[in-house]
Amino acid sequence: MRHVDFSPLYRSTVGFDRLFNMLDSFGQLDGGQTYPPYNIERTAEDAYRISMAVAGFSEDEISVEAHRNVLTIRGEKNEEQDQENAEVLYRGIAARTFERRFQLADHVEVKGAQLKDGLLHIELVRNVPEEMKPRRIPIARTKANAKQIEANAA
């Protein structure tokens, strides 16, 4: 993939640094990271859900952190001390450490997270502040009689 140089745009734009950095990072390979698998769903007009398959992890082995429009999900498996004597003949269930990052749009907030049946569900909602929503400005009518009186008085 070709690298795009955004430096000419920096001269004529203000406040789009995060957008340019995000576009630039899309061109970089993520190393083929596919673990753990996840879905991103739209559950309502301003609501989303990320569902991640984290079978074998408990609530205290997973951390979910939102900071500056980046959602980071980490999983670190604790060593199992109770099966020290067991010899594993085949390991098909992945229990490795992982970290996934998601870029969140402006005003998207994490509503909550729930671990159920081996799936971590993270609920997201877009809360646009009232001052940023479009609003209708009423147009006041002027009275025709008031203008006539002013015109006659002069």
PDB file of C-alpha atoms in Angstrom:
ATOM      1  CA  MET A   1       0.000   0.000   0.000  1.00  0.00           C
ATOM      2  CA  ARG A   2       1.247   3.488  -0.794  1.00  0.00           C
ATOM      3  CA  HIS A   3       2.069   5.981   1.919  1.00  0.00           C
ATOM      4  CA  VAL A   4       0.155   9.259   1.669  1.00  0.00           C
ATOM      5  CA  ASP A   5       1.909  12.451   2.736  1.00  0.00           C
ATOM      6  CA  PHE A   6      -0.493  14.738   4.602  1.00  0.00           C
ATOM      7  CA  SER A   7       2.075  17.472   5.326  1.00  0.00           C
ATOM      8  CA  PRO A   8       0.678  19.907   2.689  1.00  0.00           C
ATOM      9  CA  LEU A   9      -2.709  19.691   4.411  1.00  0.00           C
ATOM     10  CA  TYR A  10      -1.195  20.626   7.782  1.00  0.00           C
ATOM     11  CA  ARG A  11      -0.404  24.084   6.384  1.00  0.00           C
ATOM     12  CA  SER A  12      -4.028  24.925   5.588  1.00  0.00           C
ATOM     13  CA  THR A  13      -6.034  23.058   8.259  1.00  0.00           C
ATOM     14  CA  VAL A  14      -6.333  23.463  11.992  1.00  0.00           C
ATOM     15  CA  GLY A  15      -7.415  20.754  14.407  1.00  0.00           C
ATOM     16  CA  PHE A  16      -7.418  17.787  12.020  1.00  0.00           C
ATOM     17  CA  ASP A  17      -4.199  16.221  13.359  1.00  0.00           C
ATOM     18  CA  ARG A  18      -6.024  13.281  14.930  1.00  0.00           C
ATOM     19  CA  LEU A  19      -7.835  12.538  11.657  1.00  0.00           C
ATOM     20  CA  PHE A  20      -4.610  12.594   9.630  1.00  0.00           C
ATOM     21  CA  ASN A  21      -2.833  10.375  12.172  1.00  0.00           C
ATOM     22  CA  MET A  22      -5.714   7.910  12.083  1.00  0.00           C
ATOM     23  CA  LEU A  23      -5.708   7.803   8.261  1.00  0.00           C
ATOM     24  CA  ASP A  24      -1.948   7.316   8.289  1.00  0.00           C
ATOM     25  CA  SER A  25      -2.203   4.434  10.770  1.00  0.00           C
ATOM     26  CA  PHE A  26      -4.700   2.583   8.557  1.00  0.00           C
ATOM     27  CA  GLY A  27      -1.933   2.097   6.003  1.00  0.00           C
ATOM     28  CA  GLN A  28       0.280   0.280   8.505  1.00  0.00           C
ATOM     29  CA  LEU A  29      -0.112  -3.452   8.860  1.00  0.00           C
ATOM     30  CA  ASP A  30      -1.309  -4.725  12.217  1.00  0.00           C
ATOM     31  CA  GLY A  31       0.801  -7.858  11.939  1.00  0.00           C
ATOM     32  CA  GLY A  32      -2.162 -10.014  10.988  1.00  0.00           C
ATOM     33  CA  GLN A  33      -3.590  -9.870  14.487  1.00  0.00           C
ATOM     34  CA  THR A  34      -6.769 -11.943  14.548  1.00  0.00           C
ATOM     35  CA  TYR A  35      -7.000 -12.916  18.221  1.00  0.00           C
ATOM     36  CA  PRO A  36      -9.459 -12.624  19.810  1.00  0.00           C
ATOM     37  CA  PRO A  37     -12.200 -12.480  17.168  1.00  0.00           C
ATOM     38  CA  TYR A  38     -14.839  -9.760  17.560  1.00  0.00           C
ATOM     39  CA  ASN A  39     -17.996  -8.272  16.027  1.00  0.00           C
ATOM     40  CA  ILE A  40     -19.049  -4.632  15.857  1.00  0.00           C
ATOM     41  CA  GLU A  41     -22.812  -4.135  15.722  1.00  0.00           C
ATOM     42  CA  ARG A  42     -25.110  -1.136  15.463  1.00  0.00           C
ATOM     43  CA  THR A  43     -27.917  -1.724  17.943  1.00  0.00           C
ATOM     44  CA  ALA A  44     -29.743   1.609  17.492  1.00  0.00           C
ATOM     45  CA  GLU A  45     -29.241   4.886  15.661  1.00  0.00           C
ATOM     46  CA  ASP A  46     -26.721   6.131  18.247  1.00  0.00           C
ATOM     47  CA  ALA A  47     -25.801   2.844  19.967  1.00  0.00           C
ATOM     48  CA  TYR A  48     -23.171   0.216  19.168  1.00  0.00           C
ATOM     49  CA  ARG A  49     -21.926  -3.048  20.638  1.00  0.00           C
ATOM     50  CA  ILE A  50     -18.528  -4.707  20.399  1.00  0.00           C
ATOM     51  CA  SER A  51     -18.718  -8.444  21.111  1.00  0.00           C
ATOM     52  CA  MET A  52     -15.394 -10.202  21.644  1.00  0.00           C
ATOM     53  CA  ALA A  53     -14.833 -13.950  22.070  1.00  0.00           C
ATOM     54  CA  VAL A  54     -12.792 -14.325  25.270  1.00  0.00           C
ATOM     55  CA  ALA A  55     -13.527 -17.919  26.249  1.00  0.00           C
ATOM     56  CA  GLY A  56     -11.523 -19.043  29.265  1.00  0.00           C
ATOM     57  CA  PHE A  57     -10.983 -15.535  30.660  1.00  0.00           C
ATOM     58  CA  SER A  58     -12.686 -14.326  33.843  1.00  0.00           C
ATOM     59  CA  GLU A  59     -13.770 -10.775  34.690  1.00  0.00           C
ATOM     60  CA  ASP A  60     -10.635 -10.081  36.729  1.00  0.00           C
ATOM     61  CA  GLU A  61      -8.351 -11.171  33.852  1.00  0.00           C
ATOM     62  CA  ILE A  62      -9.832  -8.634  31.395  1.00  0.00           C
ATOM     63  CA  SER A  63      -9.515  -4.863  31.545  1.00  0.00           C
ATOM     64  CA  VAL A  64     -11.513  -2.363  29.493  1.00  0.00           C
ATOM     65  CA  GLU A  65     -10.233   1.209  29.363  1.00  0.00           C
ATOM     66  CA  ALA A  66     -11.461   4.239  27.426  1.00  0.00           C
ATOM     67  CA  HIS A  67      -9.093   7.191  27.156  1.00  0.00           C
ATOM     68  CA  ARG A  68      -9.054  10.036  24.608  1.00  0.00           C
ATOM     69  CA  ASN A  69     -11.228   8.367  21.962  1.00  0.00           C
ATOM     70  CA  VAL A  70      -9.362   5.052  22.203  1.00  0.00           C
ATOM     71  CA  LEU A  71     -10.977   1.958  23.674  1.00  0.00           C
ATOM     72  CA  THR A  72      -8.381  -0.576  24.855  1.00  0.00           C
ATOM     73  CA  ILE A  73      -9.270  -4.138  25.822  1.00  0.00           C
ATOM     74  CA  ARG A  74      -6.574  -6.251  27.457  1.00  0.00           C
ATOM     75  CA  GLY A  75      -6.649  -9.843  28.564  1.00  0.00           C
ATOM     76  CA  GLU A  76      -3.982 -11.497  30.660  1.00  0.00           C
ATOM     77  CA  LYS A  77      -4.483 -15.099  31.645  1.00  0.00           C
ATOM     78  CA  ASN A  78      -3.388 -16.076  35.149  1.00  0.00           C
ATOM     79  CA  GLU A  79      -1.365 -19.253  35.362  1.00  0.00           C
ATOM     80  CA  GLU A  80      -3.446 -22.194  36.505  1.00  0.00           C
ATOM     81  CA  GLN A  81      -1.851 -23.569  39.668  1.00  0.00           C
ATOM     82  CA  ASP A  82      -4.477 -26.239  40.267  1.00  0.00           C
ATOM     83  CA  GLN A  83      -3.485 -28.210  37.141  1.00  0.00           C
ATOM     84  CA  GLU A  84       0.286 -28.326  37.712  1.00  0.00           C
ATOM     85  CA  ASN A  85       0.297 -32.126  37.594  1.00  0.00           C
ATOM     86  CA  ALA A  86      -1.766 -32.331  34.391  1.00  0.00           C
ATOM     87  CA  GLU A  87       0.107 -32.859  31.145  1.00  0.00           C
ATOM     88  CA  VAL A  88      -1.497 -31.047  28.219  1.00  0.00           C
ATOM     89  CA  LEU A  89      -1.488 -33.279  25.141  1.00  0.00           C
ATOM     90  CA  TYR A  90      -3.130 -30.760  22.829  1.00  0.00           C
ATOM     91  CA  ARG A  91      -3.854 -27.084  23.445  1.00  0.00           C
ATOM     92  CA  GLY A  92      -6.602 -25.860  21.128  1.00  0.00           C
ATOM     93  CA  ILE A  93      -8.079 -23.228  23.442  1.00  0.00           C
ATOM     94  CA  ALA A  94      -6.002 -20.092  23.206  1.00  0.00           C
ATOM     95  CA  ALA A  95      -5.227 -18.527  26.555  1.00  0.00           C
ATOM     96  CA  ARG A  96      -2.634 -16.004  25.480  1.00  0.00           C
ATOM     97  CA  THR A  97      -2.369 -12.392  26.444  1.00  0.00           C
ATOM     98  CA  PHE A  98      -4.037  -9.956  24.062  1.00  0.00           C
ATOM     99  CA  GLU A  99      -4.635  -6.256  23.550  1.00  0.00           C
ATOM    100  CA  ARG A 100      -7.141  -4.751  21.116  1.00  0.00           C
ATOM    101  CA  ARG A 101      -7.581  -1.054  20.429  1.00  0.00           C
ATOM    102  CA  PHE A 102     -10.569   0.630  18.822  1.00  0.00           C
ATOM    103  CA  GLN A 103     -10.679   4.264  17.683  1.00  0.00           C
ATOM    104  CA  LEU A 104     -13.879   5.894  18.920  1.00  0.00           C
ATOM    105  CA  ALA A 105     -15.517   8.814  17.148  1.00  0.00           C
ATOM    106  CA  ASP A 106     -16.084  12.068  18.975  1.00  0.00           C
ATOM    107  CA  HIS A 107     -18.820  11.907  21.630  1.00  0.00           C
ATOM    108  CA  VAL A 108     -18.907   8.070  21.666  1.00  0.00           C
ATOM    109  CA  GLU A 109     -18.838   6.850  25.252  1.00  0.00           C
ATOM    110  CA  VAL A 110     -18.602   3.407  26.826  1.00  0.00           C
ATOM    111  CA  LYS A 111     -21.924   2.675  28.510  1.00  0.00           C
ATOM    112  CA  GLY A 112     -20.910  -0.629  30.089  1.00  0.00           C
ATOM    113  CA  ALA A 113     -19.298  -4.042  29.664  1.00  0.00           C
ATOM    114  CA  GLN A 114     -20.603  -7.526  30.423  1.00  0.00           C
ATOM    115  CA  LEU A 115     -18.982 -10.966  30.246  1.00  0.00           C
ATOM    116  CA  LYS A 116     -21.505 -13.673  29.403  1.00  0.00           C
ATOM    117  CA  ASP A 117     -21.032 -17.172  27.964  1.00  0.00           C
ATOM    118  CA  GLY A 118     -17.435 -16.490  26.918  1.00  0.00           C
ATOM    119  CA  LEU A 119     -18.336 -13.266  25.085  1.00  0.00           C
ATOM    120  CA  LEU A 120     -17.384  -9.811  26.290  1.00  0.00           C
ATOM    121  CA  HIS A 121     -20.074  -7.311  25.264  1.00  0.00           C
ATOM    122  CA  ILE A 122     -19.139  -3.624  25.375  1.00  0.00           C
ATOM    123  CA  GLU A 123     -22.026  -1.191  24.916  1.00  0.00           C
ATOM    124  CA  LEU A 124     -21.231   2.156  23.306  1.00  0.00           C
ATOM    125  CA  VAL A 125     -23.464   5.192  22.865  1.00  0.00           C
ATOM    126  CA  ARG A 126     -23.014   8.433  20.954  1.00  0.00           C
ATOM    127  CA  ASN A 127     -24.008  11.414  23.121  1.00  0.00           C
ATOM    128  CA  VAL A 128     -23.843  14.564  21.049  1.00  0.00           C
ATOM    129  CA  PRO A 129     -23.967  17.625  23.336  1.00  0.00           C
ATOM    130  CA  GLU A 130     -27.079  19.767  22.984  1.00  0.00           C
ATOM    131  CA  GLU A 131     -25.064  22.789  21.824  1.00  0.00           C
ATOM    132  CA  MET A 132     -23.660  20.751  18.909  1.00  0.00           C
ATOM    133  CA  LYS A 133     -27.030  19.494  17.671  1.00  0.00           C
ATOM    134  CA  PRO A 134     -28.706  21.439  14.887  1.00  0.00           C
ATOM    135  CA  ARG A 135     -31.457  23.700  16.126  1.00  0.00           C
ATOM    136  CA  ARG A 136     -34.173  25.642  14.375  1.00  0.00           C
ATOM    137  CA  ILE A 137     -34.101  29.408  14.798  1.00  0.00           C
ATOM    138  CA  PRO A 138     -37.580  30.970  14.832  1.00  0.00           C
ATOM    139  CA  ILE A 139     -38.078  33.992  12.593  1.00  0.00           C
ATOM    140  CA  ALA A 140     -39.954  36.799  14.329  1.00  0.00           C
ATOM    141  CA  ARG A 141     -42.681  38.620  12.416  1.00  0.00           C
ATOM    142  CA  THR A 142     -42.732  42.381  12.419  1.00  0.00           C
ATOM    143  CA  LYS A 143     -46.045  44.157  12.727  1.00  0.00           C
ATOM    144  CA  ALA A 144     -46.984  46.257   9.712  1.00  0.00           C
ATOM    145  CA  ASN A 145     -48.848  48.837  11.870  1.00  0.00           C
ATOM    146  CA  ALA A 146     -45.773  49.603  13.960  1.00  0.00           C
ATOM    147  CA  LYS A 147     -43.795  50.582  10.864  1.00  0.00           C
ATOM    148  CA  GLN A 148     -46.588  52.881   9.628  1.00  0.00           C
ATOM    149  CA  ILE A 149     -46.729  54.791  12.875  1.00  0.00           C
ATOM    150  CA  GLU A 150     -42.990  55.339  12.793  1.00  0.00           C
ATOM    151  CA  ALA A 151     -43.224  56.543   9.196  1.00  0.00           C
ATOM    152  CA  ASN A 152     -46.058  59.010  10.026  1.00  0.00           C
ATOM    153  CA  ALA A 153     -44.269  60.390  13.070  1.00  0.00           C
ATOM    154  CA  ALA A 154     -41.325  61.584  11.030  1.00  0.00           C
TER     155      ALA A 154
END
